[in-house]
C-alpha cells in the first residue's frame, strides 16, 4: 500500500472507531461489558489506532512544502498554539462536556473564561493545534493528518452535543443556549460581553506553561524548533 493510502486508511480507522464507540455502539457495548470493561476496550482501541496513524504518518517519504514558511507564519502558528493551549487547560476545570459526576452542576454556572469563548474548548484546542501544524509543515502528509484530527474534533463535538442533551436533558440544553459551538460567536453576535471571555488564571497560566514546554520539546526531541525558542539562543 502506498504511504499516503496507508495514512488515509489508518486515519479512517482512528476516526471511525472513535466515533462509533463514542456514540452508536457505546450503550450496547457498555450494557454487555459493563462500564469499566467498555472503558478499557475503548482506551485500547483508541490507543492502538492512534499508534497506527502516527506510524503511518512517520512512514511518509520526504515531501516538498506546498508554500513558503517564513517568520510571520511561524509567529501566527505559535500564537495559535498558545491560544489552543489556553483553551485546553481551561477546559479541564468546570467543564460540563466532560464525563464527570458534577457535569449538571457545572452547567448551571454562568459561562466564563474559555467556556464563554466556546462550550467545547478542549476540542477547539485540538483543532487549532492541528491547524497550526499544517501551517508551518505544509506537506501533503501533514495536511492530511491535521485534517483527520480537525474532523474528529469538530464532528466529535457535534456528537457530544447530541449525547449530552440526551444524558443531561434540560441542564445541557440550557448550557448550550448560553454558550456557542463556534468560538466567539455569541460575542460577535452581541449576545454576550467580550469581558466574559478573559481566560481564568488556571487557563492562562497553565496554558502558557504547557505551550512553553511543548514548543521547547519540539527542538529537544529533534523536531523543528517551535514557539519563542526559534528566536532564542
Short mmCIF file of C-alpha atoms in Angstrom, two decimals:
data_model
loop_
_atom_site.label_atom_id
_atom_site.label_comp_id
_atom_site.label_asym_id
_atom_site.label_seq_id
_atom_site.Cartn_x
_atom_site.Cartn_y
_atom_site.Cartn_z
CA UNK A 1 0.00 0.00 0.00
CA UNK A 2 1.27 3.46 -0.88
CA UNK A 3 2.29 5.63 2.14
CA UNK A 4 -0.48 8.20 1.53
CA UNK A 5 -3.09 5.48 1.11
CA UNK A 6 -1.94 3.87 4.37
CA UNK A 7 -2.16 7.23 6.15
CA UNK A 8 -5.72 7.75 4.92
CA UNK A 9 -6.79 4.19 5.82
CA UNK A 10 -5.37 4.41 9.33
CA UNK A 11 -6.99 7.85 9.67
CA UNK A 12 -10.37 6.37 8.76
CA UNK A 13 -9.85 3.56 11.29
CA UNK A 14 -8.88 6.04 14.01
CA UNK A 15 -11.77 8.42 13.40
CA UNK A 16 -14.33 5.75 12.61
CA UNK A 17 -13.62 3.61 15.67
CA UNK A 18 -13.58 6.66 17.94
CA UNK A 19 -16.92 7.99 16.70
CA UNK A 20 -18.56 4.55 16.61
CA UNK A 21 -17.52 3.68 20.15
CA UNK A 22 -18.40 7.14 21.43
CA UNK A 23 -21.93 7.16 20.02
CA UNK A 24 -23.87 4.37 18.22
CA UNK A 25 -22.07 1.38 19.75
CA UNK A 26 -21.47 2.77 23.22
CA UNK A 27 -24.72 1.91 25.04
CA UNK A 28 -24.95 -1.62 23.69
CA UNK A 29 -21.32 -2.49 24.43
CA UNK A 30 -21.37 -0.86 27.86
CA UNK A 31 -24.51 -2.81 28.72
CA UNK A 32 -22.90 -6.12 27.82
CA UNK A 33 -19.37 -5.45 29.06
CA UNK A 34 -20.07 -3.15 31.98
CA UNK A 35 -18.88 0.45 32.13
CA UNK A 36 -15.35 -0.45 33.26
CA UNK A 37 -14.96 -3.13 30.60
CA UNK A 38 -16.18 -0.75 27.94
CA UNK A 39 -13.77 1.99 29.04
CA UNK A 40 -10.86 -0.46 28.88
CA UNK A 41 -11.88 -1.61 25.40
CA UNK A 42 -12.39 1.96 24.23
CA UNK A 43 -8.96 3.00 25.51
CA UNK A 44 -7.19 0.03 23.91
CA UNK A 45 -8.84 0.65 20.53
CA UNK A 46 -8.17 4.42 20.69
CA UNK A 47 -4.51 3.95 21.61
CA UNK A 48 -3.94 1.19 19.06
CA UNK A 49 -5.50 3.10 16.15
CA UNK A 50 -3.70 6.30 17.15
CA UNK A 51 -0.34 4.47 17.16
CA UNK A 52 -1.17 3.07 13.73
CA UNK A 53 -1.97 6.58 12.48
CA UNK A 54 1.24 8.07 13.87
CA UNK A 55 3.33 5.23 12.43
CA UNK A 56 1.73 5.74 9.03
CA UNK A 57 2.49 9.46 9.23
CA UNK A 58 6.09 8.80 10.27
CA UNK A 59 6.42 6.45 7.31
CA UNK A 60 5.61 9.17 4.78
CA UNK A 61 8.52 9.88 2.40
CA UNK A 62 10.10 13.36 2.37
CA UNK A 63 7.74 15.81 0.67
CA UNK A 64 8.37 19.36 -0.54
CA UNK A 65 6.35 22.05 1.26
CA UNK A 66 3.37 23.47 -0.59
CA UNK A 67 4.17 27.04 0.47
CA UNK A 68 7.00 29.06 1.97
CA UNK A 69 7.09 29.10 5.76
CA UNK A 70 8.61 32.38 6.98
CA UNK A 71 8.87 34.11 10.35
CA UNK A 72 5.46 35.82 10.13
CA UNK A 73 3.79 32.45 9.54
CA UNK A 74 5.75 30.89 12.40
CA UNK A 75 4.64 33.76 14.65
CA UNK A 76 1.00 33.23 13.68
CA UNK A 77 1.21 29.48 14.21
CA UNK A 78 2.93 29.95 17.58
CA UNK A 79 0.17 32.29 18.76
CA UNK A 80 -2.49 29.85 17.56
CA UNK A 81 -0.86 27.04 19.57
CA UNK A 82 -0.66 29.32 22.63
CA UNK A 83 -4.37 30.06 22.34
CA UNK A 84 -5.10 26.35 21.82
CA UNK A 85 -3.11 25.52 24.97
CA UNK A 86 -5.09 28.07 26.99
CA UNK A 87 -8.36 26.59 25.72
CA UNK A 88 -7.21 23.08 26.60
CA UNK A 89 -6.06 23.88 30.14
CA UNK A 90 -9.19 25.93 30.79
CA UNK A 91 -11.35 23.00 29.69
CA UNK A 92 -10.06 20.74 32.47
CA UNK A 93 -11.95 22.50 35.28
CA UNK A 94 -15.71 23.06 35.44
CA UNK A 95 -16.42 21.56 32.03
CA UNK A 96 -19.97 20.16 31.67
CA UNK A 97 -18.89 18.32 28.49
CA UNK A 98 -16.55 16.04 30.44
CA UNK A 99 -17.93 12.72 31.80
CA UNK A 100 -17.78 13.91 35.41
CA UNK A 101 -20.37 13.40 38.20
CA UNK A 102 -20.70 17.17 38.65
CA UNK A 103 -21.42 17.92 34.98
CA UNK A 104 -25.02 19.04 35.56
CA UNK A 105 -23.94 21.31 38.41
CA UNK A 106 -21.19 22.82 36.28
CA UNK A 107 -23.75 23.53 33.56
CA UNK A 108 -25.65 25.80 35.96
CA UNK A 109 -22.74 28.23 36.21
CA UNK A 110 -22.54 31.33 34.07
CA UNK A 111 -20.16 30.75 31.13
CA UNK A 112 -16.88 32.48 31.90
CA UNK A 113 -13.36 32.31 30.51
CA UNK A 114 -12.85 29.63 27.88
CA UNK A 115 -16.48 28.50 28.19
CA UNK A 116 -17.64 31.96 27.18
CA UNK A 117 -15.50 31.53 24.07
CA UNK A 118 -16.88 28.09 23.16
CA UNK A 119 -18.60 25.25 25.02
CA UNK A 120 -16.03 22.86 23.51
CA UNK A 121 -12.68 24.48 24.40
CA UNK A 122 -10.82 21.17 24.53
CA UNK A 123 -11.90 20.11 21.05
CA UNK A 124 -11.22 23.54 19.60
CA UNK A 125 -7.80 23.38 21.25
CA UNK A 126 -7.07 20.18 19.30
CA UNK A 127 -8.46 21.78 16.14
CA UNK A 128 -6.28 24.87 16.39
CA UNK A 129 -3.23 22.80 17.32
CA UNK A 130 -3.69 20.71 14.16
CA UNK A 131 -4.25 23.81 12.03
CA UNK A 132 -1.05 25.43 13.30
CA UNK A 133 0.98 22.35 12.45
CA UNK A 134 -0.38 22.32 8.90
CA UNK A 135 0.56 26.00 8.51
CA UNK A 136 4.23 25.51 9.35
CA UNK A 137 4.68 21.99 7.95
CA UNK A 138 2.70 22.25 4.71
CA UNK A 139 3.36 18.82 3.26
CA UNK A 140 0.56 16.62 1.94
CA UNK A 141 1.10 14.09 4.72
CA UNK A 142 0.91 16.67 7.50
CA UNK A 143 -2.11 18.35 5.95
CA UNK A 144 -3.94 15.00 5.79
CA UNK A 145 -3.01 14.24 9.40
CA UNK A 146 -4.18 17.69 10.54
CA UNK A 147 -7.43 17.31 8.59
CA UNK A 148 -8.07 13.97 10.30
CA UNK A 149 -7.60 15.50 13.76
CA UNK A 150 -9.73 18.55 12.92
CA UNK A 151 -12.52 16.39 11.52
CA UNK A 152 -12.57 14.15 14.58
CA UNK A 153 -12.52 17.09 16.99
CA UNK A 154 -15.34 19.05 15.35
CA UNK A 155 -17.57 16.12 14.40
CA UNK A 156 -16.93 14.63 17.83
CA UNK A 157 -18.01 17.90 19.43
CA UNK A 158 -21.27 17.90 17.48
CA UNK A 159 -21.87 14.31 18.55
CA UNK A 160 -21.10 15.26 22.12
CA UNK A 161 -23.78 17.95 21.98
CA UNK A 162 -26.37 15.35 20.99
CA UNK A 163 -25.19 12.81 23.56
CA UNK A 164 -25.11 15.34 26.40
CA UNK A 165 -28.58 16.59 25.50
CA UNK A 166 -29.84 13.02 25.81
CA UNK A 167 -27.99 12.28 29.06
CA UNK A 168 -28.36 15.62 30.86
CA UNK A 169 -31.60 16.91 29.38
CA UNK A 170 -32.52 20.48 30.28
CA UNK A 171 -29.23 21.06 32.11
CA UNK A 172 -27.27 20.67 28.88
CA UNK A 173 -29.86 22.40 26.70
CA UNK A 174 -29.74 25.46 28.92
CA UNK A 175 -25.93 25.39 28.92
CA UNK A 176 -25.92 25.12 25.12
CA UNK A 177 -28.31 28.07 24.88
CA UNK A 178 -25.89 30.22 26.90
CA UNK A 179 -22.76 29.15 25.02
CA UNK A 180 -21.67 28.78 21.40
CA UNK A 181 -20.15 25.99 19.37
CA UNK A 182 -18.06 28.33 17.22
CA UNK A 183 -15.54 30.41 19.22
CA UNK A 184 -16.67 33.98 19.96
CA UNK A 185 -19.94 33.55 18.02
CA UNK A 186 -22.04 34.96 20.86
CA UNK A 187 -19.74 37.96 21.33
CA UNK A 188 -19.70 38.73 17.61
CA UNK A 189 -23.49 38.43 17.53
CA UNK A 190 -23.85 40.76 20.51
CA UNK A 191 -25.43 38.11 22.75
CA UNK A 192 -22.64 38.12 25.36
CA UNK A 193 -19.99 40.61 26.53
CA UNK A 194 -16.39 40.25 25.42
CA UNK A 195 -15.20 40.70 29.01
CA UNK A 196 -16.57 37.24 29.88
CA UNK A 197 -14.04 35.61 27.53
CA UNK A 198 -10.95 36.65 29.51
CA UNK A 199 -9.32 33.32 30.47
CA UNK A 200 -9.18 32.50 34.16
CA UNK A 201 -5.77 32.27 35.87
CA UNK A 202 -5.52 28.46 35.71
CA UNK A 203 -6.21 28.54 31.97
CA UNK A 204 -3.91 31.45 31.21
CA UNK A 205 -1.01 30.31 33.40
CA UNK A 206 -1.43 26.60 32.73
CA UNK A 207 -1.82 27.15 29.00
CA UNK A 208 1.28 29.33 28.83
CA UNK A 209 3.36 26.78 30.73
CA UNK A 210 2.06 23.96 28.53
CA UNK A 211 2.88 25.99 25.42
CA UNK A 212 6.41 26.75 26.61
CA UNK A 213 7.12 23.12 27.50
CA UNK A 214 5.56 21.68 24.33
CA UNK A 215 7.34 24.08 21.99
CA UNK A 216 10.65 23.53 23.80
CA UNK A 217 10.16 19.77 23.49
CA UNK A 218 9.86 20.14 19.71
CA UNK A 219 13.52 21.07 19.46
CA UNK A 220 14.67 18.87 22.33
CA UNK A 221 13.21 15.78 20.64
CA UNK A 222 14.86 16.56 17.33
CA UNK A 223 11.90 18.11 15.52
CA UNK A 224 11.64 21.67 14.18
CA UNK A 225 12.30 24.32 16.82
CA UNK A 226 8.97 25.97 17.62
CA UNK A 227 7.47 28.86 19.58
CA UNK A 228 9.66 31.51 21.14
CA UNK A 229 12.58 29.08 21.10
CA UNK A 230 13.03 29.79 17.38
CA UNK A 231 14.19 33.28 18.25
CA UNK A 232 16.20 32.45 21.36
CA UNK A 233 19.70 31.11 21.71
#
